[in-house]
Amino acid sequence: MRFVTYADGPADDPADRVGVLSEDRIYALASGVTLRGLLGDDGERLHRAGEQALSDPRDVVPLNGVRLRSPIPDPPSVRDFMTFEQHVEGARRLAGVAEIPPRWYDAPAFYFTNPSAVLGPHDDVPVPPGSDLFDFELEAAAVIGLGGRDIRAAEAERHIVGYCLLNDWSARDVQFEEMTVGLGPAKGKDTSLTLGPVLVTADELAPFRSGTAFDLRMTAAVNGEVIGTDRWDAMHFSYAEMIEYASRGTEIRPGDVLGSGTCGGGCLAELWGRKGRDAHPPLRPGGTVTISVDILGAITSKIVSYPDPPVADH
């Protein structure tokens, strides 16, 4: 099944509504139901709610008549991993380093990004204050349905309820500077994180299982120009291995998001590393970025200027 969260009600005071997407129509669940509220087991509650919505919907609305939100607008946490070898190698070239550190192959490294910065697939994306080197990152994220701790990789798949697209927007100039102190990335990736357009349940992707992930195409385009493609199963680590590492000595919770990290060719930084800074300009207001993964769908985001701060009263 494919679940969406959408804005329902008047434009000045919308409420989130959850539904099942079938072709070009959304079959709505009852008001007040959230995707996070339907998680907590191995997916049975979510599937039961979806079947109920399809057979006896509270409402049916056309997809093109609503503004989609992130499927999980308020994830408890977002861990962003780095699992695509091609991306790691290309991005390191930008820093003048040719080799991938041996440690990268030992465990799926990740950082925590800002769950309060989550945007939906219809939301504009502002250039972060102080950044002149704005970039995107095409990723595929797993959403945790069943929480736990110290989860073994062999048992981890049952903890995934589904998958969605993730765009990890990056102020590269801010990121590069802050990481010279030995921490980060943090502020360079703190303003926006796009999730969506749908949450595709894990069973729907099962026929495409291949190696560490799925035999599906990933594509990134800027202003309509394709700048990179990859295959989802090019991940060096599986989501099961990511869950095992993430849950070691701590807890993962229903609604947590685990990003794959940027795929090969999935950002400008990698292109700059391989071909030089003149290969493509940074993202600017008025431009668009489109990311897509077969089955998961596509998101086109418009880049806008960051709003001016309010004028202080005197």
mmCIF file of C-alpha atoms in Angstrom:
data_model
loop_
_atom_site.group_PDB
_atom_site.id
_atom_site.type_symbol
_atom_site.label_atom_id
_atom_site.label_comp_id
_atom_site.label_asym_id
_atom_site.label_seq_id
_atom_site.Cartn_x
_atom_site.Cartn_y
_atom_site.Cartn_z
ATOM 1 C CA MET A 1 0.000 0.000 0.000
ATOM 2 C CA ARG A 2 0.932 3.647 -0.403
ATOM 3 C CA PHE A 3 0.069 5.979 2.447
ATOM 4 C CA VAL A 4 0.051 9.762 2.344
ATOM 5 C CA THR A 5 -0.397 12.572 4.802
ATOM 6 C CA TYR A 6 -2.083 15.653 3.369
ATOM 7 C CA ALA A 7 -3.290 19.054 4.518
ATOM 8 C CA ASP A 8 -7.052 19.089 5.009
ATOM 9 C CA GLY A 9 -9.327 22.007 5.810
ATOM 10 C CA PRO A 10 -9.036 25.788 5.327
ATOM 11 C CA ALA A 11 -5.728 27.140 4.037
ATOM 12 C CA ASP A 12 -5.219 29.308 7.116
ATOM 13 C CA ASP A 13 -5.755 26.418 9.551
ATOM 14 C CA PRO A 14 -5.229 23.035 7.868
ATOM 15 C CA ALA A 15 -5.108 19.754 9.750
ATOM 16 C CA ASP A 16 -3.108 16.696 8.765
ATOM 17 C CA ARG A 17 -5.128 13.841 7.302
ATOM 18 C CA VAL A 18 -3.938 10.337 6.409
ATOM 19 C CA GLY A 19 -5.109 8.250 3.488
ATOM 20 C CA VAL A 20 -4.264 5.412 1.121
ATOM 21 C CA LEU A 21 -3.272 6.399 -2.392
ATOM 22 C CA SER A 22 -4.757 4.256 -5.148
ATOM 23 C CA GLU A 23 -4.084 5.445 -8.695
ATOM 24 C CA ASP A 24 -4.888 9.173 -8.528
ATOM 25 C CA ARG A 25 -7.258 9.169 -5.542
ATOM 26 C CA ILE A 26 -6.746 9.286 -1.800
ATOM 27 C CA TYR A 27 -9.017 7.126 0.378
ATOM 28 C CA ALA A 28 -9.015 8.902 3.710
ATOM 29 C CA LEU A 29 -8.910 7.502 7.208
ATOM 30 C CA ALA A 30 -10.782 9.162 10.053
ATOM 31 C CA SER A 31 -9.790 12.667 11.115
ATOM 32 C CA GLY A 32 -7.151 12.699 13.823
ATOM 33 C CA VAL A 33 -5.468 9.472 12.686
ATOM 34 C CA THR A 34 -1.731 9.797 12.063
ATOM 35 C CA LEU A 35 0.708 7.372 10.484
ATOM 36 C CA ARG A 36 2.828 7.410 13.632
ATOM 37 C CA GLY A 37 -0.262 6.457 15.609
ATOM 38 C CA LEU A 38 -0.733 3.381 13.426
ATOM 39 C CA LEU A 39 2.805 2.104 13.994
ATOM 40 C CA GLY A 40 4.240 0.042 16.824
ATOM 41 C CA ASP A 41 3.891 -3.501 15.506
ATOM 42 C CA ASP A 42 5.070 -5.391 12.435
ATOM 43 C CA GLY A 43 2.704 -3.435 10.166
ATOM 44 C CA GLU A 44 -0.528 -5.317 10.854
ATOM 45 C CA ARG A 45 -2.357 -2.295 12.324
ATOM 46 C CA LEU A 46 -1.339 -0.064 9.425
ATOM 47 C CA HIS A 47 -2.411 -2.593 6.797
ATOM 48 C CA ARG A 48 -5.717 -3.181 8.556
ATOM 49 C CA ALA A 49 -6.398 0.567 8.602
ATOM 50 C CA GLY A 50 -5.468 0.819 4.930
ATOM 51 C CA GLU A 51 -7.798 -1.994 3.934
ATOM 52 C CA GLN A 52 -10.606 -0.347 5.895
ATOM 53 C CA ALA A 53 -9.966 2.966 4.133
ATOM 54 C CA LEU A 54 -10.089 1.339 0.700
ATOM 55 C CA SER A 55 -13.309 -0.554 1.414
ATOM 56 C CA ASP A 56 -15.111 2.124 3.456
ATOM 57 C CA PRO A 57 -13.293 5.482 3.192
ATOM 58 C CA ARG A 58 -14.273 8.456 5.318
ATOM 59 C CA ASP A 59 -13.600 10.600 2.252
ATOM 60 C CA VAL A 60 -12.216 10.246 -1.274
ATOM 61 C CA VAL A 61 -10.254 13.143 -2.739
ATOM 62 C CA PRO A 62 -8.224 13.547 -5.939
ATOM 63 C CA LEU A 63 -4.465 13.528 -5.451
ATOM 64 C CA ASN A 64 -4.022 16.672 -7.527
ATOM 65 C CA GLY A 65 -6.449 18.553 -5.284
ATOM 66 C CA VAL A 66 -4.444 18.343 -2.053
ATOM 67 C CA ARG A 67 -1.112 19.534 -0.674
ATOM 68 C CA LEU A 68 0.893 16.551 0.437
ATOM 69 C CA ARG A 69 2.807 16.707 3.678
ATOM 70 C CA SER A 70 5.676 14.497 4.718
ATOM 71 C CA PRO A 71 4.207 11.015 5.327
ATOM 72 C CA ILE A 72 5.676 11.284 8.843
ATOM 73 C CA PRO A 73 5.683 15.053 9.531
ATOM 74 C CA ASP A 74 7.217 14.673 12.996
ATOM 75 C CA PRO A 75 9.619 11.708 13.136
ATOM 76 C CA PRO A 76 11.100 11.102 16.592
ATOM 77 C CA SER A 77 14.570 11.058 15.032
ATOM 78 C CA VAL A 78 16.265 11.064 11.646
ATOM 79 C CA ARG A 79 19.514 9.161 11.196
ATOM 80 C CA ASP A 80 21.223 9.784 7.887
ATOM 81 C CA PHE A 81 23.704 7.125 6.819
ATOM 82 C CA MET A 82 26.376 7.059 4.108
ATOM 83 C CA THR A 83 26.094 3.735 2.281
ATOM 84 C CA PHE A 84 26.851 4.394 -1.411
ATOM 85 C CA GLU A 85 30.522 3.853 -2.193
ATOM 86 C CA GLN A 86 30.444 5.845 -5.437
ATOM 87 C CA HIS A 87 29.166 8.910 -3.613
ATOM 88 C CA VAL A 88 31.731 8.630 -0.825
ATOM 89 C CA GLU A 89 34.594 8.358 -3.296
ATOM 90 C CA GLY A 90 33.381 11.254 -5.450
ATOM 91 C CA ALA A 91 32.607 13.578 -2.554
ATOM 92 C CA ARG A 92 36.009 12.958 -0.988
ATOM 93 C CA ARG A 93 37.637 14.075 -4.227
ATOM 94 C CA LEU A 94 36.137 17.501 -3.562
ATOM 95 C CA ALA A 95 38.253 17.628 -0.409
ATOM 96 C CA GLY A 96 41.329 16.531 -2.338
ATOM 97 C CA VAL A 97 41.315 13.005 -0.899
ATOM 98 C CA ALA A 98 41.283 10.034 -3.265
ATOM 99 C CA GLU A 99 40.945 7.095 -0.879
ATOM 100 C CA ILE A 100 37.930 5.947 1.099
ATOM 101 C CA PRO A 101 38.976 5.385 4.720
ATOM 102 C CA PRO A 102 39.056 1.667 5.641
ATOM 103 C CA ARG A 103 36.797 2.395 8.620
ATOM 104 C CA TRP A 104 33.953 3.220 6.239
ATOM 105 C CA TYR A 105 33.732 -0.457 5.251
ATOM 106 C CA ASP A 106 33.539 -1.627 8.877
ATOM 107 C CA ALA A 107 30.172 -0.136 9.897
ATOM 108 C CA PRO A 108 27.385 2.010 8.378
ATOM 109 C CA ALA A 109 28.299 5.509 9.570
ATOM 110 C CA PHE A 110 25.523 8.047 10.179
ATOM 111 C CA TYR A 111 24.741 11.412 11.726
ATOM 112 C CA PHE A 112 21.590 12.753 13.372
ATOM 113 C CA THR A 113 19.827 15.454 11.402
ATOM 114 C CA ASN A 114 17.016 17.801 12.453
ATOM 115 C CA PRO A 115 13.516 16.210 12.681
ATOM 116 C CA SER A 116 12.057 19.684 13.229
ATOM 117 C CA ALA A 117 13.226 20.706 9.745
ATOM 118 C CA VAL A 118 11.105 18.141 7.868
ATOM 119 C CA LEU A 119 9.297 19.487 4.800
ATOM 120 C CA GLY A 120 6.652 17.915 2.610
ATOM 121 C CA PRO A 121 6.978 17.189 -1.126
ATOM 122 C CA HIS A 122 5.002 20.309 -2.107
ATOM 123 C CA ASP A 123 6.954 22.691 0.135
ATOM 124 C CA ASP A 124 9.425 25.244 -1.186
ATOM 125 C CA VAL A 125 12.996 24.903 0.083
ATOM 126 C CA PRO A 126 14.796 28.044 1.319
ATOM 127 C CA VAL A 127 18.499 28.629 0.838
ATOM 128 C CA PRO A 128 19.916 28.590 4.391
ATOM 129 C CA PRO A 129 21.091 31.951 5.750
ATOM 130 C CA GLY A 130 24.709 32.654 4.895
ATOM 131 C CA SER A 131 25.050 29.934 2.258
ATOM 132 C CA ASP A 132 26.289 30.443 -1.301
ATOM 133 C CA LEU A 133 26.954 26.747 -1.971
ATOM 134 C CA PHE A 134 23.538 25.117 -1.618
ATOM 135 C CA ASP A 135 23.134 21.479 -2.637
ATOM 136 C CA PHE A 136 20.713 18.550 -2.465
ATOM 137 C CA GLU A 137 21.084 14.826 -1.765
ATOM 138 C CA LEU A 138 18.980 12.058 -3.312
ATOM 139 C CA GLU A 139 18.299 9.281 -0.801
ATOM 140 C CA ALA A 140 15.844 6.489 -0.044
ATOM 141 C CA ALA A 141 14.740 6.241 3.590
ATOM 142 C CA ALA A 142 13.350 3.403 5.676
ATOM 143 C CA VAL A 143 10.692 4.192 8.284
ATOM 144 C CA ILE A 144 10.667 2.174 11.485
ATOM 145 C CA GLY A 145 7.342 0.549 12.340
ATOM 146 C CA LEU A 146 8.364 -1.666 15.245
ATOM 147 C CA GLY A 147 10.737 -0.218 17.811
ATOM 148 C CA GLY A 148 13.385 -2.023 19.793
ATOM 149 C CA ARG A 149 16.998 -2.056 20.894
ATOM 150 C CA ASP A 150 20.015 -4.265 20.210
ATOM 151 C CA ILE A 151 18.272 -5.645 17.122
ATOM 152 C CA ARG A 152 20.157 -8.267 15.140
ATOM 153 C CA ALA A 153 20.437 -7.757 11.385
ATOM 154 C CA ALA A 154 18.817 -11.135 10.764
ATOM 155 C CA GLU A 155 15.663 -9.894 12.517
ATOM 156 C CA ALA A 156 15.756 -6.245 11.469
ATOM 157 C CA GLU A 157 13.620 -6.299 8.312
ATOM 158 C CA ARG A 158 10.433 -6.856 10.322
ATOM 159 C CA HIS A 159 11.061 -3.512 12.041
ATOM 160 C CA ILE A 160 10.694 -1.592 8.743
ATOM 161 C CA VAL A 161 7.162 -0.534 7.892
ATOM 162 C CA GLY A 162 7.997 1.142 4.592
ATOM 163 C CA TYR A 163 10.142 3.459 2.515
ATOM 164 C CA CYS A 164 10.023 6.971 1.076
ATOM 165 C CA LEU A 165 12.203 9.500 -0.713
ATOM 166 C CA LEU A 166 14.505 11.748 1.304
ATOM 167 C CA ASN A 167 16.255 14.924 0.139
ATOM 168 C CA ASP A 168 18.969 16.002 2.571
ATOM 169 C CA TRP A 169 19.440 19.678 1.658
ATOM 170 C CA SER A 170 23.002 20.819 2.340
ATOM 171 C CA ALA A 171 24.689 24.201 2.743
ATOM 172 C CA ARG A 172 28.085 22.935 1.633
ATOM 173 C CA ASP A 173 30.064 26.058 2.521
ATOM 174 C CA VAL A 174 28.668 26.027 6.073
ATOM 175 C CA GLN A 175 29.163 22.248 6.290
ATOM 176 C CA PHE A 176 32.791 22.332 5.119
ATOM 177 C CA GLU A 177 33.717 25.068 7.575
ATOM 178 C CA GLU A 178 32.057 23.515 10.600
ATOM 179 C CA MET A 179 33.590 20.102 9.956
ATOM 180 C CA THR A 180 37.111 21.518 10.257
ATOM 181 C CA VAL A 181 36.624 21.501 14.054
ATOM 182 C CA GLY A 182 36.028 17.738 14.057
ATOM 183 C CA LEU A 183 32.247 17.773 14.445
ATOM 184 C CA GLY A 184 29.397 17.748 12.021
ATOM 185 C CA PRO A 185 27.717 17.849 9.699
ATOM 186 C CA ALA A 186 25.245 19.859 11.730
ATOM 187 C CA LYS A 187 24.363 23.475 10.897
ATOM 188 C CA GLY A 188 25.143 22.869 7.240
ATOM 189 C CA LYS A 189 22.157 20.496 7.106
ATOM 190 C CA ASP A 190 19.875 22.070 9.686
ATOM 191 C CA THR A 191 17.347 24.101 7.687
ATOM 192 C CA SER A 192 15.405 21.638 5.500
ATOM 193 C CA LEU A 193 14.831 17.927 4.979
ATOM 194 C CA THR A 194 12.213 16.795 2.454
ATOM 195 C CA LEU A 195 10.356 13.488 2.886
ATOM 196 C CA GLY A 196 7.704 11.951 0.651
ATOM 197 C CA PRO A 197 5.713 11.891 -1.487
ATOM 198 C CA VAL A 198 4.310 8.598 -0.158
ATOM 199 C CA LEU A 199 5.162 5.892 2.347
ATOM 200 C CA VAL A 200 5.344 2.668 0.331
ATOM 201 C CA THR A 201 4.906 -0.353 2.588
ATOM 202 C CA ALA A 202 7.714 -2.874 2.622
ATOM 203 C CA ASP A 203 5.672 -5.712 1.108
ATOM 204 C CA GLU A 204 5.101 -3.691 -2.070
ATOM 205 C CA LEU A 205 8.858 -3.506 -2.664
ATOM 206 C CA ALA A 206 9.518 -7.190 -1.966
ATOM 207 C CA PRO A 207 9.412 -8.245 -5.663
ATOM 208 C CA PHE A 208 12.325 -5.907 -6.383
ATOM 209 C CA ARG A 209 14.600 -7.212 -3.632
ATOM 210 C CA SER A 210 18.209 -7.321 -4.816
ATOM 211 C CA GLY A 211 21.389 -7.528 -2.753
ATOM 212 C CA THR A 212 21.425 -4.868 -0.048
ATOM 213 C CA ALA A 213 18.268 -3.090 -1.237
ATOM 214 C CA PHE A 214 16.083 -3.119 -4.380
ATOM 215 C CA ASP A 215 16.690 -3.263 -8.117
ATOM 216 C CA LEU A 216 15.214 0.157 -8.827
ATOM 217 C CA ARG A 217 16.518 3.258 -10.587
ATOM 218 C CA MET A 218 17.363 6.488 -8.724
ATOM 219 C CA THR A 219 17.479 9.777 -10.671
ATOM 220 C CA ALA A 220 18.441 13.348 -9.783
ATOM 221 C CA ALA A 221 17.731 16.399 -11.954
ATOM 222 C CA VAL A 222 18.303 20.139 -11.565
ATOM 223 C CA ASN A 223 16.114 22.506 -13.592
ATOM 224 C CA GLY A 224 15.021 19.555 -15.700
ATOM 225 C CA GLU A 225 18.563 18.381 -16.484
ATOM 226 C CA VAL A 226 19.466 14.908 -15.242
ATOM 227 C CA ILE A 227 22.793 15.140 -13.457
ATOM 228 C CA GLY A 228 23.067 11.638 -12.018
ATOM 229 C CA THR A 229 21.529 8.178 -11.793
ATOM 230 C CA ASP A 230 22.209 5.083 -9.722
ATOM 231 C CA ARG A 231 20.615 1.810 -8.664
ATOM 232 C CA TRP A 232 19.148 1.468 -5.183
ATOM 233 C CA ASP A 233 20.859 -1.888 -4.683
ATOM 234 C CA ALA A 234 24.275 -0.232 -5.087
ATOM 235 C CA MET A 235 24.191 0.396 -1.314
ATOM 236 C CA HIS A 236 27.213 -1.164 0.384
ATOM 237 C CA PHE A 237 25.233 -1.774 3.595
ATOM 238 C CA SER A 238 21.664 -3.051 3.896
ATOM 239 C CA TYR A 239 18.921 -1.414 5.943
ATOM 240 C CA ALA A 240 19.076 -4.429 8.252
ATOM 241 C CA GLU A 241 22.739 -3.683 8.953
ATOM 242 C CA MET A 242 21.880 -0.020 9.465
ATOM 243 C CA ILE A 243 19.206 -0.943 12.010
ATOM 244 C CA GLU A 244 21.534 -3.290 13.846
ATOM 245 C CA TYR A 245 24.161 -0.566 14.153
ATOM 246 C CA ALA A 246 21.666 2.202 15.004
ATOM 247 C CA SER A 247 19.963 0.153 17.741
ATOM 248 C CA ARG A 248 23.137 -1.103 19.392
ATOM 249 C CA GLY A 249 23.018 0.035 23.012
ATOM 250 C CA THR A 250 20.016 2.287 22.422
ATOM 251 C CA GLU A 251 16.428 2.354 21.206
ATOM 252 C CA ILE A 252 14.884 2.994 17.824
ATOM 253 C CA ARG A 253 11.246 4.062 17.878
ATOM 254 C CA PRO A 254 8.198 3.823 15.619
ATOM 255 C CA GLY A 255 8.371 6.628 13.078
ATOM 256 C CA ASP A 256 12.167 6.956 13.175
ATOM 257 C CA VAL A 257 13.649 7.623 9.743
ATOM 258 C CA LEU A 258 16.864 5.997 8.477
ATOM 259 C CA GLY A 259 18.243 7.620 5.330
ATOM 260 C CA SER A 260 20.402 5.637 2.930
ATOM 261 C CA GLY A 261 22.792 8.507 2.335
ATOM 262 C CA THR A 262 23.350 10.034 -1.080
ATOM 263 C CA CYS A 263 23.355 7.656 -4.016
ATOM 264 C CA GLY A 264 26.011 7.800 -6.703
ATOM 265 C CA GLY A 265 25.508 10.949 -8.781
ATOM 266 C CA GLY A 266 22.887 12.131 -6.322
ATOM 267 C CA CYS A 267 24.266 15.574 -5.442
ATOM 268 C CA LEU A 268 26.261 18.484 -6.821
ATOM 269 C CA ALA A 269 29.160 17.968 -4.397
ATOM 270 C CA GLU A 270 30.020 14.662 -6.036
ATOM 271 C CA LEU A 271 29.850 16.290 -9.466
ATOM 272 C CA TRP A 272 32.147 19.084 -8.258
ATOM 273 C CA GLY A 273 34.547 16.499 -6.871
ATOM 274 C CA ARG A 274 34.782 14.646 -10.177
ATOM 275 C CA LYS A 275 34.620 17.512 -12.673
ATOM 276 C CA GLY A 276 35.425 20.699 -10.739
ATOM 277 C CA ARG A 277 33.397 23.513 -9.202
ATOM 278 C CA ASP A 278 32.484 24.873 -12.650
ATOM 279 C CA ALA A 279 30.703 21.647 -13.632
ATOM 280 C CA HIS A 280 27.388 22.967 -12.300
ATOM 281 C CA PRO A 281 26.379 26.097 -10.354
ATOM 282 C CA PRO A 282 25.048 25.763 -6.785
ATOM 283 C CA LEU A 283 21.303 25.836 -6.283
ATOM 284 C CA ARG A 284 19.770 29.298 -6.532
ATOM 285 C CA PRO A 285 16.309 30.733 -5.770
ATOM 286 C CA GLY A 286 13.964 30.068 -8.655
ATOM 287 C CA GLY A 287 15.582 26.751 -9.545
ATOM 288 C CA THR A 288 14.073 23.324 -9.107
ATOM 289 C CA VAL A 289 15.365 19.929 -8.015
ATOM 290 C CA THR A 290 13.626 16.688 -8.918
ATOM 291 C CA ILE A 291 14.529 13.423 -7.216
ATOM 292 C CA SER A 292 12.924 10.102 -8.016
ATOM 293 C CA VAL A 293 13.151 6.411 -7.264
ATOM 294 C CA ASP A 294 11.101 3.862 -9.165
ATOM 295 C CA ILE A 295 8.044 2.768 -7.141
ATOM 296 C CA LEU A 296 8.698 5.447 -4.456
ATOM 297 C CA GLY A 297 7.734 8.255 -6.854
ATOM 298 C CA ALA A 298 9.217 11.697 -7.439
ATOM 299 C CA ILE A 299 9.507 15.051 -5.698
ATOM 300 C CA THR A 300 10.104 18.389 -7.440
ATOM 301 C CA SER A 301 11.147 21.132 -5.034
ATOM 302 C CA LYS A 302 11.379 24.840 -5.807
ATOM 303 C CA ILE A 303 14.329 26.711 -4.298
ATOM 304 C CA VAL A 304 13.440 30.065 -2.718
ATOM 305 C CA SER A 305 15.193 32.808 -0.784
ATOM 306 C CA TYR A 306 15.229 32.559 2.968
ATOM 307 C CA PRO A 307 12.645 35.002 4.373
ATOM 308 C CA ASP A 308 13.927 38.240 5.823
ATOM 309 C CA PRO A 309 13.884 38.327 9.628
ATOM 310 C CA PRO A 310 11.050 40.325 11.183
ATOM 311 C CA VAL A 311 11.775 43.956 11.911
ATOM 312 C CA ALA A 312 12.176 44.530 15.637
ATOM 313 C CA ASP A 313 9.716 46.882 17.309
ATOM 314 C CA HIS A 314 11.185 49.957 18.959
#
